[in-house]
């Protein structure tokens, strides 16, 4: 029997769906998948070459638990140049992004603490919060405001138990990007109420309109913020499981303590390749973002032709979050869509109560699949 802590937490909806789609494809079923949030591009060649060379050079043993010094330094320089976050290598822990979120919850939350987060938001935040014994407090966001969180609602939700605000911009699943003014207002609320901020910025470089603003760069915010990002989405490196946390030295020490008791360190031979990803040529990354934008526009045009679906234009990430007209629960709709239309999308309810009535479509897929998949969705929705 699993622990009581784990019994209350479902498996990841996104990963479970991706496992199901892989199984169906292995059985020879013709499925078009818009389920998993991962670029369909290959990792750029220069990055793979450095990884191969590291293996050949025998760089196959443990590294220091917080990561190799060159990579910590490269991340700190990138944080300064891209995010205006003033930090040094000592403020960086190399760790898989999801593990960074999991460890941040374990390290900085106590049972009974409350965490404020946008609704809808990525499936694993609630699970990490609950596994730490804390409680998620969802702040609804809505279609008409492009799913941008309202700082006034955050301020109203604060109680003596509130410990943390969790942010994710650009957002998974809505693609919304927080404007600078919103980030500033949230920073002020965090300071006034002495709250920790956990800011997941994994989609930071996939932005089509506007700019990315790191809350840790706002005045007096660095010491209370844990900024998380990584290589998965920016460089099409999801399978490498490589990211980082940036925070004050004392917070990094606590996270590193957990790292020493969990994974010890990240995979050794991938770390020099991560240095190459961050410091090497960036053209491939820019090409991928341009291509995502083209696919976003194509998918939106095709969805706008479907009666019964509404979609807004997200400014970042690679997700669309269409609203459908029927009263059917999103989990049932998506199961039927997979069985009848052979298209996999993630039910909106997996991302929180405000996600009901929506589904998430990842357009990090080929143009051919976007066209064929949306033609199938059109027939399916019109026959509902
Ligand atoms: N973050 C991606 C998604 O939402 C990958 C799967 C996961 O880790 O949940 O699809």
Tab-separated table of C-alpha atoms and ligand atoms in Angstrom:
chain	number	residue	atom	x	y	z
A	1	UNK	CA	0.000	0.000	0.000
A	2	UNK	CA	1.393	3.397	-0.959
A	3	UNK	CA	1.898	6.082	1.695
A	4	UNK	CA	-1.107	8.287	2.508
A	5	UNK	CA	0.875	11.161	0.999
A	6	UNK	CA	1.078	9.419	-2.362
A	7	UNK	CA	-2.426	7.952	-2.312
A	8	UNK	CA	-3.933	11.422	-2.634
A	9	UNK	CA	-1.944	12.260	-5.759
A	10	UNK	CA	-2.776	10.989	-9.266
A	11	UNK	CA	-0.077	10.090	-11.805
A	12	UNK	CA	0.893	12.894	-14.191
A	13	UNK	CA	-1.926	13.340	-16.733
A	14	UNK	CA	0.483	14.467	-19.459
A	15	UNK	CA	2.916	11.592	-18.972
A	16	UNK	CA	0.127	8.992	-18.626
A	17	UNK	CA	-1.413	10.152	-21.918
A	18	UNK	CA	1.958	10.107	-23.647
A	19	UNK	CA	2.554	6.527	-22.391
A	20	UNK	CA	-0.863	5.503	-23.746
A	21	UNK	CA	-0.178	7.114	-27.137
A	22	UNK	CA	3.220	5.352	-27.391
A	23	UNK	CA	1.524	2.028	-26.644
A	24	UNK	CA	-1.214	2.632	-29.237
A	25	UNK	CA	1.374	3.605	-31.863
A	26	UNK	CA	3.390	0.459	-31.062
A	27	UNK	CA	0.213	-1.527	-31.722
A	28	UNK	CA	0.133	0.025	-35.178
A	29	UNK	CA	-2.729	2.480	-34.512
A	30	UNK	CA	-2.712	5.639	-36.618
A	31	UNK	CA	-2.691	8.301	-33.885
A	32	UNK	CA	-1.793	11.964	-34.282
A	33	UNK	CA	-0.470	13.240	-31.000
A	34	UNK	CA	-0.726	16.815	-29.790
A	35	UNK	CA	-0.416	15.613	-26.217
A	36	UNK	CA	3.163	15.871	-25.044
A	37	UNK	CA	4.827	19.232	-24.637
A	38	UNK	CA	8.048	18.505	-26.436
A	39	UNK	CA	9.678	19.933	-29.563
A	40	UNK	CA	9.680	17.503	-32.495
A	41	UNK	CA	13.088	18.828	-33.644
A	42	UNK	CA	16.334	16.973	-33.093
A	43	UNK	CA	18.843	18.324	-30.545
A	44	UNK	CA	21.298	20.561	-32.495
A	45	UNK	CA	24.373	18.719	-33.819
A	46	UNK	CA	26.996	20.840	-32.006
A	47	UNK	CA	25.443	19.873	-28.647
A	48	UNK	CA	25.330	16.160	-29.485
A	49	UNK	CA	28.958	16.233	-30.675
A	50	UNK	CA	30.180	17.574	-27.318
A	51	UNK	CA	28.212	14.875	-25.514
A	52	UNK	CA	29.762	12.148	-27.698
A	53	UNK	CA	33.248	13.576	-27.147
A	54	UNK	CA	32.665	13.602	-23.371
A	55	UNK	CA	31.717	9.932	-23.471
A	56	UNK	CA	34.777	9.114	-25.563
A	57	UNK	CA	36.971	11.057	-23.145
A	58	UNK	CA	35.677	8.872	-20.299
A	59	UNK	CA	33.683	11.630	-18.580
A	60	UNK	CA	31.320	8.999	-17.199
A	61	UNK	CA	31.541	9.230	-13.413
A	62	UNK	CA	29.931	11.292	-10.680
A	63	UNK	CA	30.246	15.054	-10.923
A	64	UNK	CA	30.033	17.432	-7.935
A	65	UNK	CA	26.409	17.260	-6.733
A	66	UNK	CA	25.483	20.850	-7.729
A	67	UNK	CA	26.931	20.350	-11.241
A	68	UNK	CA	30.259	20.923	-13.005
A	69	UNK	CA	31.687	24.407	-12.282
A	70	UNK	CA	31.802	25.374	-15.996
A	71	UNK	CA	28.091	24.731	-16.382
A	72	UNK	CA	27.110	26.522	-13.174
A	73	UNK	CA	29.160	29.486	-14.383
A	74	UNK	CA	27.583	29.382	-17.868
A	75	UNK	CA	24.077	29.354	-16.381
A	76	UNK	CA	24.936	32.292	-14.085
A	77	UNK	CA	26.226	34.332	-17.075
A	78	UNK	CA	23.143	33.430	-19.113
A	79	UNK	CA	20.911	34.458	-16.181
A	80	UNK	CA	22.638	37.833	-16.126
A	81	UNK	CA	22.566	38.483	-19.872
A	82	UNK	CA	19.109	37.059	-20.674
A	83	UNK	CA	17.213	37.514	-17.413
A	84	UNK	CA	19.001	40.451	-15.703
A	85	UNK	CA	19.448	38.222	-12.654
A	86	UNK	CA	22.708	39.113	-10.873
A	87	UNK	CA	24.197	35.869	-9.591
A	88	UNK	CA	27.315	33.701	-9.554
A	89	UNK	CA	27.957	29.991	-10.054
A	90	UNK	CA	27.282	29.467	-6.321
A	91	UNK	CA	23.672	30.508	-6.917
A	92	UNK	CA	23.119	27.734	-9.482
A	93	UNK	CA	22.195	24.084	-8.952
A	94	UNK	CA	22.228	21.837	-12.012
A	95	UNK	CA	19.293	19.460	-11.795
A	96	UNK	CA	16.400	18.267	-13.980
A	97	UNK	CA	13.760	20.984	-14.100
A	98	UNK	CA	10.933	18.835	-12.754
A	99	UNK	CA	13.201	17.617	-9.953
A	100	UNK	CA	14.000	21.245	-9.118
A	101	UNK	CA	10.274	21.924	-8.635
A	102	UNK	CA	9.804	18.756	-6.597
A	103	UNK	CA	12.831	19.558	-4.398
A	104	UNK	CA	11.768	23.203	-3.963
A	105	UNK	CA	8.414	22.021	-2.594
A	106	UNK	CA	10.089	19.559	-0.208
A	107	UNK	CA	12.758	22.033	0.854
A	108	UNK	CA	10.638	25.123	1.469
A	109	UNK	CA	7.113	23.969	2.351
A	110	UNK	CA	5.788	22.531	5.597
A	111	UNK	CA	2.541	20.612	6.128
A	112	UNK	CA	-0.380	23.054	6.233
A	113	UNK	CA	1.394	25.793	4.236
A	114	UNK	CA	-0.558	27.271	1.334
A	115	UNK	CA	0.810	27.896	-2.145
A	116	UNK	CA	-0.875	30.343	-4.499
A	117	UNK	CA	-0.741	29.372	-8.173
A	118	UNK	CA	-2.589	30.151	-11.408
A	119	UNK	CA	-5.477	27.992	-12.532
A	120	UNK	CA	-5.077	26.372	-15.012
A	121	UNK	CA	-1.432	25.431	-14.579
A	122	UNK	CA	0.885	22.516	-15.294
A	123	UNK	CA	-0.222	19.170	-13.861
A	124	UNK	CA	2.776	18.475	-11.595
A	125	UNK	CA	2.713	21.663	-9.517
A	126	UNK	CA	-0.281	20.547	-7.478
A	127	UNK	CA	1.249	17.083	-7.026
A	128	UNK	CA	4.585	18.497	-5.779
A	129	UNK	CA	2.780	20.846	-3.361
A	130	UNK	CA	0.613	18.032	-1.981
A	131	UNK	CA	3.542	15.608	-1.664
A	132	UNK	CA	5.195	18.209	0.578
A	133	UNK	CA	2.032	18.221	2.746
A	134	UNK	CA	1.079	21.743	1.647
A	135	UNK	CA	-2.117	22.966	-0.043
A	136	UNK	CA	-2.554	24.495	-3.491
A	137	UNK	CA	-4.689	27.637	-3.642
A	138	UNK	CA	-5.719	28.177	-7.235
A	139	UNK	CA	-6.290	31.655	-8.645
A	140	UNK	CA	-8.658	31.404	-11.634
A	141	UNK	CA	-7.481	32.966	-14.885
A	142	UNK	CA	-9.721	33.266	-17.899
A	143	UNK	CA	-9.948	33.161	-21.658
A	144	UNK	CA	-11.027	36.807	-22.023
A	145	UNK	CA	-7.905	38.056	-20.178
A	146	UNK	CA	-5.665	35.724	-22.190
A	147	UNK	CA	-5.201	33.712	-18.982
A	148	UNK	CA	-2.941	36.368	-17.412
A	149	UNK	CA	-3.145	36.156	-13.609
A	150	UNK	CA	-4.683	39.133	-11.789
A	151	UNK	CA	-2.350	40.286	-8.956
A	152	UNK	CA	-5.379	41.622	-7.003
A	153	UNK	CA	-6.739	38.083	-6.768
A	154	UNK	CA	-3.355	36.910	-5.456
A	155	UNK	CA	-3.405	39.607	-2.763
A	156	UNK	CA	-6.964	38.635	-1.760
A	157	UNK	CA	-6.047	34.935	-1.482
A	158	UNK	CA	-3.233	35.458	1.030
A	159	UNK	CA	-3.825	34.061	4.529
A	160	UNK	CA	-1.462	33.641	7.510
A	161	UNK	CA	-0.711	30.167	6.110
A	162	UNK	CA	0.443	31.371	2.687
A	163	UNK	CA	4.116	30.542	2.171
A	164	UNK	CA	4.733	30.654	-1.547
A	165	UNK	CA	3.550	32.003	-4.900
A	166	UNK	CA	4.197	29.698	-7.849
A	167	UNK	CA	4.450	31.348	-11.277
A	168	UNK	CA	4.925	29.984	-14.779
A	169	UNK	CA	5.347	32.406	-17.662
A	170	UNK	CA	5.099	31.621	-20.547
A	171	UNK	CA	2.444	29.289	-19.234
A	172	UNK	CA	1.857	25.620	-19.756
A	173	UNK	CA	-1.004	24.959	-20.697
A	174	UNK	CA	-2.266	28.369	-21.923
A	175	UNK	CA	0.816	29.988	-23.516
A	176	UNK	CA	0.019	33.246	-21.685
A	177	UNK	CA	2.929	35.599	-20.969
A	178	UNK	CA	2.901	37.873	-17.914
A	179	UNK	CA	3.462	41.530	-18.830
A	180	UNK	CA	6.167	43.417	-16.920
A	181	UNK	CA	3.601	45.360	-14.867
A	182	UNK	CA	1.990	42.143	-13.611
A	183	UNK	CA	5.371	40.692	-12.612
A	184	UNK	CA	6.194	43.916	-10.715
A	185	UNK	CA	2.868	43.891	-8.872
A	186	UNK	CA	3.320	40.263	-7.849
A	187	UNK	CA	6.876	41.043	-6.664
A	188	UNK	CA	5.491	43.795	-4.430
A	189	UNK	CA	2.847	41.466	-3.003
A	190	UNK	CA	5.524	38.831	-2.272
A	191	UNK	CA	7.696	41.392	-0.482
A	192	UNK	CA	4.836	42.917	1.527
A	193	UNK	CA	3.760	39.482	2.725
A	194	UNK	CA	7.227	37.913	3.094
A	195	UNK	CA	6.501	35.109	0.622
A	196	UNK	CA	8.826	32.836	-1.331
A	197	UNK	CA	8.343	32.815	-5.115
A	198	UNK	CA	8.918	29.717	-7.211
A	199	UNK	CA	9.164	30.847	-10.828
A	200	UNK	CA	9.170	28.151	-13.505
A	201	UNK	CA	10.586	29.827	-16.625
A	202	UNK	CA	11.198	26.753	-18.788
A	203	UNK	CA	9.483	28.366	-21.831
A	204	UNK	CA	11.404	31.660	-21.411
A	205	UNK	CA	12.900	31.655	-24.902
A	206	UNK	CA	9.733	30.630	-26.748
A	207	UNK	CA	8.025	34.024	-26.916
A	208	UNK	CA	6.426	35.530	-30.034
A	209	UNK	CA	5.114	38.849	-28.768
A	210	UNK	CA	6.397	40.876	-25.814
A	211	UNK	CA	9.337	39.955	-23.600
A	212	UNK	CA	10.124	37.590	-20.802
A	213	UNK	CA	10.472	39.179	-17.345
A	214	UNK	CA	12.125	37.241	-14.536
A	215	UNK	CA	10.667	38.122	-11.156
A	216	UNK	CA	14.070	37.432	-9.494
A	217	UNK	CA	15.424	40.464	-11.385
A	218	UNK	CA	12.932	42.851	-9.754
A	219	UNK	CA	14.323	44.968	-6.886
A	220	UNK	CA	14.919	42.994	-3.667
A	221	UNK	CA	13.408	39.820	-5.120
A	222	UNK	CA	16.490	37.643	-5.651
A	223	UNK	CA	16.724	36.346	-2.061
A	224	UNK	CA	13.097	35.222	-1.940
A	225	UNK	CA	12.906	33.657	-5.421
A	226	UNK	CA	13.823	30.269	-6.852
A	227	UNK	CA	14.051	30.569	-10.640
A	228	UNK	CA	13.808	27.326	-12.555
A	229	UNK	CA	14.620	26.739	-16.189
A	230	UNK	CA	16.474	24.308	-18.409
A	231	UNK	CA	17.399	23.013	-21.825
A	232	UNK	CA	14.412	20.772	-22.648
A	233	UNK	CA	12.255	23.167	-24.622
A	234	UNK	CA	14.771	25.788	-25.802
A	235	UNK	CA	17.174	23.302	-27.399
A	236	UNK	CA	14.845	20.324	-28.034
A	237	UNK	CA	16.529	18.319	-25.260
A	238	UNK	CA	13.589	16.869	-23.298
A	239	UNK	CA	15.164	13.418	-23.016
A	240	UNK	CA	18.397	14.787	-21.552
A	241	UNK	CA	16.620	15.788	-18.317
A	242	UNK	CA	18.850	18.783	-17.707
A	243	UNK	CA	17.938	22.087	-16.109
A	244	UNK	CA	18.747	24.274	-13.140
A	245	UNK	CA	17.572	26.238	-10.135
A	246	UNK	CA	18.880	29.732	-9.444
A	247	UNK	CA	18.506	31.119	-5.909
A	248	UNK	CA	20.342	32.585	-2.930
A	249	UNK	CA	23.309	30.526	-1.702
A	250	UNK	CA	21.455	29.350	1.398
A	251	UNK	CA	18.502	28.092	-0.688
A	252	UNK	CA	20.869	26.386	-3.150
A	253	UNK	CA	22.568	24.616	-0.209
A	254	UNK	CA	19.201	23.231	0.950
A	255	UNK	CA	18.287	22.081	-2.560
A	256	UNK	CA	21.723	20.528	-2.983
A	257	UNK	CA	21.248	18.634	0.296
A	258	UNK	CA	18.146	17.029	-1.226
A	259	UNK	CA	19.996	16.388	-4.471
A	260	UNK	CA	22.747	14.492	-2.576
A	261	UNK	CA	20.052	12.228	-1.093
A	262	UNK	CA	18.092	11.711	-4.306
A	263	UNK	CA	19.962	11.691	-7.630
A	264	UNK	CA	23.489	12.596	-6.325
A	265	UNK	CA	24.154	14.644	-9.453
A	266	UNK	CA	22.971	14.997	-13.038
A	267	UNK	CA	24.317	12.683	-15.737
A	268	UNK	CA	28.015	13.577	-16.167
A	269	UNK	CA	28.575	13.475	-19.947
A	270	UNK	CA	25.562	15.659	-20.707
A	271	UNK	CA	26.853	18.569	-18.642
A	272	UNK	CA	29.683	19.696	-20.998
A	273	UNK	CA	27.107	19.476	-23.808
A	274	UNK	CA	24.865	21.800	-21.796
A	275	UNK	CA	27.733	24.320	-21.650
A	276	UNK	CA	27.887	24.093	-25.456
A	277	UNK	CA	24.101	24.580	-25.704
A	278	UNK	CA	24.214	27.760	-23.628
A	279	UNK	CA	27.460	29.293	-24.909
A	280	UNK	CA	27.612	27.927	-28.499
A	281	UNK	CA	25.809	29.151	-31.647
A	282	UNK	CA	22.135	30.008	-31.038
A	283	UNK	CA	20.832	30.057	-34.642
A	284	UNK	CA	19.070	26.671	-34.367
A	285	UNK	CA	17.160	27.874	-31.320
A	286	UNK	CA	16.003	30.976	-33.187
A	287	UNK	CA	14.951	28.870	-36.188
A	288	UNK	CA	12.875	26.602	-33.917
A	289	UNK	CA	11.072	29.583	-32.363
A	290	UNK	CA	10.280	31.000	-35.822
A	291	UNK	CA	8.924	27.619	-36.864
A	292	UNK	CA	6.781	27.313	-33.717
A	293	UNK	CA	5.288	30.706	-34.468
A	294	UNK	CA	4.423	29.647	-38.024
A	295	UNK	CA	2.766	26.479	-36.691
A	296	UNK	CA	0.878	28.433	-34.011
A	297	UNK	CA	-0.575	30.721	-36.689
A	298	UNK	CA	-1.454	27.780	-38.929
A	299	UNK	CA	-3.149	25.855	-36.097
A	300	UNK	CA	-5.112	28.953	-35.027
A	301	UNK	CA	-6.321	29.548	-38.614
A	302	UNK	CA	-7.489	25.935	-38.835
A	303	UNK	CA	-9.204	26.032	-35.414
A	304	UNK	CA	-11.009	29.250	-36.286
A	305	UNK	CA	-12.725	27.317	-39.102
A	306	UNK	CA	-14.160	24.826	-36.603
A	307	UNK	CA	-17.632	25.704	-35.356
A	308	UNK	CA	-17.838	24.916	-31.646
A	309	UNK	CA	-14.210	25.836	-30.839
A	310	UNK	CA	-12.811	29.188	-29.676
A	311	UNK	CA	-9.132	29.892	-29.325
A	312	UNK	CA	-7.056	32.895	-28.317
A	313	UNK	CA	-3.592	33.789	-29.594
A	314	UNK	CA	-0.988	32.795	-26.997
A	315	UNK	CA	2.165	34.920	-26.863
A	316	UNK	CA	4.498	32.112	-25.844
A	317	UNK	CA	5.236	28.390	-25.302
A	318	UNK	CA	3.839	25.918	-27.893
A	319	UNK	CA	0.354	25.207	-26.613
A	320	UNK	CA	-3.124	26.236	-27.682
A	321	UNK	CA	-5.921	25.996	-25.131
A	322	UNK	CA	-9.178	25.948	-27.130
A	323	UNK	CA	-12.584	26.243	-25.471
A	324	UNK	CA	-15.279	23.914	-26.784
A	325	UNK	CA	-19.000	24.594	-26.843
A	326	UNK	CA	-20.307	21.225	-25.563
A	327	UNK	CA	-21.110	20.478	-21.873
A	328	UNK	CA	-19.214	17.143	-22.022
A	329	UNK	CA	-16.423	16.894	-19.420
A	330	UNK	CA	-13.008	17.468	-20.960
A	331	UNK	CA	-11.701	14.082	-19.854
A	332	UNK	CA	-14.571	12.322	-21.624
A	333	UNK	CA	-14.237	14.536	-24.694
A	334	UNK	CA	-10.514	13.785	-25.001
A	335	UNK	CA	-10.996	10.037	-24.509
A	336	UNK	CA	-13.638	10.015	-27.247
A	337	UNK	CA	-11.421	12.146	-29.478
A	338	UNK	CA	-8.595	9.640	-29.097
A	339	UNK	CA	-10.843	6.641	-29.765
A	340	UNK	CA	-12.968	8.086	-32.562
A	341	UNK	CA	-10.794	10.731	-34.241
A	342	UNK	CA	-7.428	9.141	-33.376
A	343	UNK	CA	-6.073	12.459	-32.116
A	344	UNK	CA	-4.483	12.843	-28.674
A	345	UNK	CA	-4.929	16.115	-26.774
A	346	UNK	CA	-4.820	16.706	-22.996
A	347	UNK	CA	-8.079	17.419	-21.110
A	348	UNK	CA	-8.201	20.934	-19.672
A	349	UNK	CA	-9.361	19.601	-16.287
A	350	UNK	CA	-5.920	17.950	-15.820
A	351	UNK	CA	-4.552	21.489	-15.312
A	352	UNK	CA	-6.977	22.604	-12.589
A	353	UNK	CA	-10.684	23.401	-12.139
A	354	UNK	CA	-10.674	26.402	-14.521
A	355	UNK	CA	-9.418	24.100	-17.300
A	356	UNK	CA	-12.796	22.340	-17.533
A	357	UNK	CA	-14.399	23.016	-20.932
A	358	UNK	CA	-10.995	23.320	-22.641
A	359	UNK	CA	-8.322	21.005	-24.022
A	360	UNK	CA	-4.588	21.537	-24.524
A	361	UNK	CA	-3.090	21.070	-27.952
A	362	UNK	CA	0.700	21.080	-28.297
A	363	UNK	CA	1.590	22.390	-31.759
A	364	UNK	CA	5.225	21.250	-31.449
A	365	UNK	CA	4.296	18.863	-34.255
A	366	UNK	CA	4.918	18.751	-38.032
A	367	UNK	CA	2.816	20.903	-40.380
A	368	UNK	CA	1.461	17.733	-41.980
A	369	UNK	CA	0.292	16.419	-38.595
A	370	UNK	CA	-1.186	19.792	-37.641
A	371	UNK	CA	-3.235	19.848	-40.871
A	372	UNK	CA	-4.368	16.229	-40.679
A	373	UNK	CA	-4.955	16.292	-36.897
A	374	UNK	CA	-7.080	19.438	-37.068
A	375	UNK	CA	-9.075	18.056	-40.001
A	376	UNK	CA	-9.881	15.035	-37.814
A	377	UNK	CA	-10.735	17.292	-34.840
A	378	UNK	CA	-13.054	19.341	-37.095
A	379	UNK	CA	-15.052	16.275	-38.120
A	380	UNK	CA	-15.137	15.030	-34.522
A	381	UNK	CA	-16.303	18.345	-32.985
A	382	UNK	CA	-18.941	18.899	-35.648
A	383	UNK	CA	-20.384	15.437	-35.017
A	384	UNK	CA	-20.473	15.829	-31.219
B	1	LIG	N1	5.868	19.542	-19.559
B	1	LIG	C1	5.474	18.730	-20.668
B	1	LIG	C2	3.974	18.667	-20.828
B	1	LIG	O1	3.259	19.333	-20.102
B	1	LIG	C3	6.094	17.376	-20.544
B	1	LIG	C4	5.345	16.356	-19.749
B	1	LIG	C5	5.397	16.614	-18.326
B	1	LIG	O2	6.486	16.636	-17.784
B	1	LIG	O3	4.333	16.803	-17.750
B	1	LIG	O4	3.506	17.997	-21.704
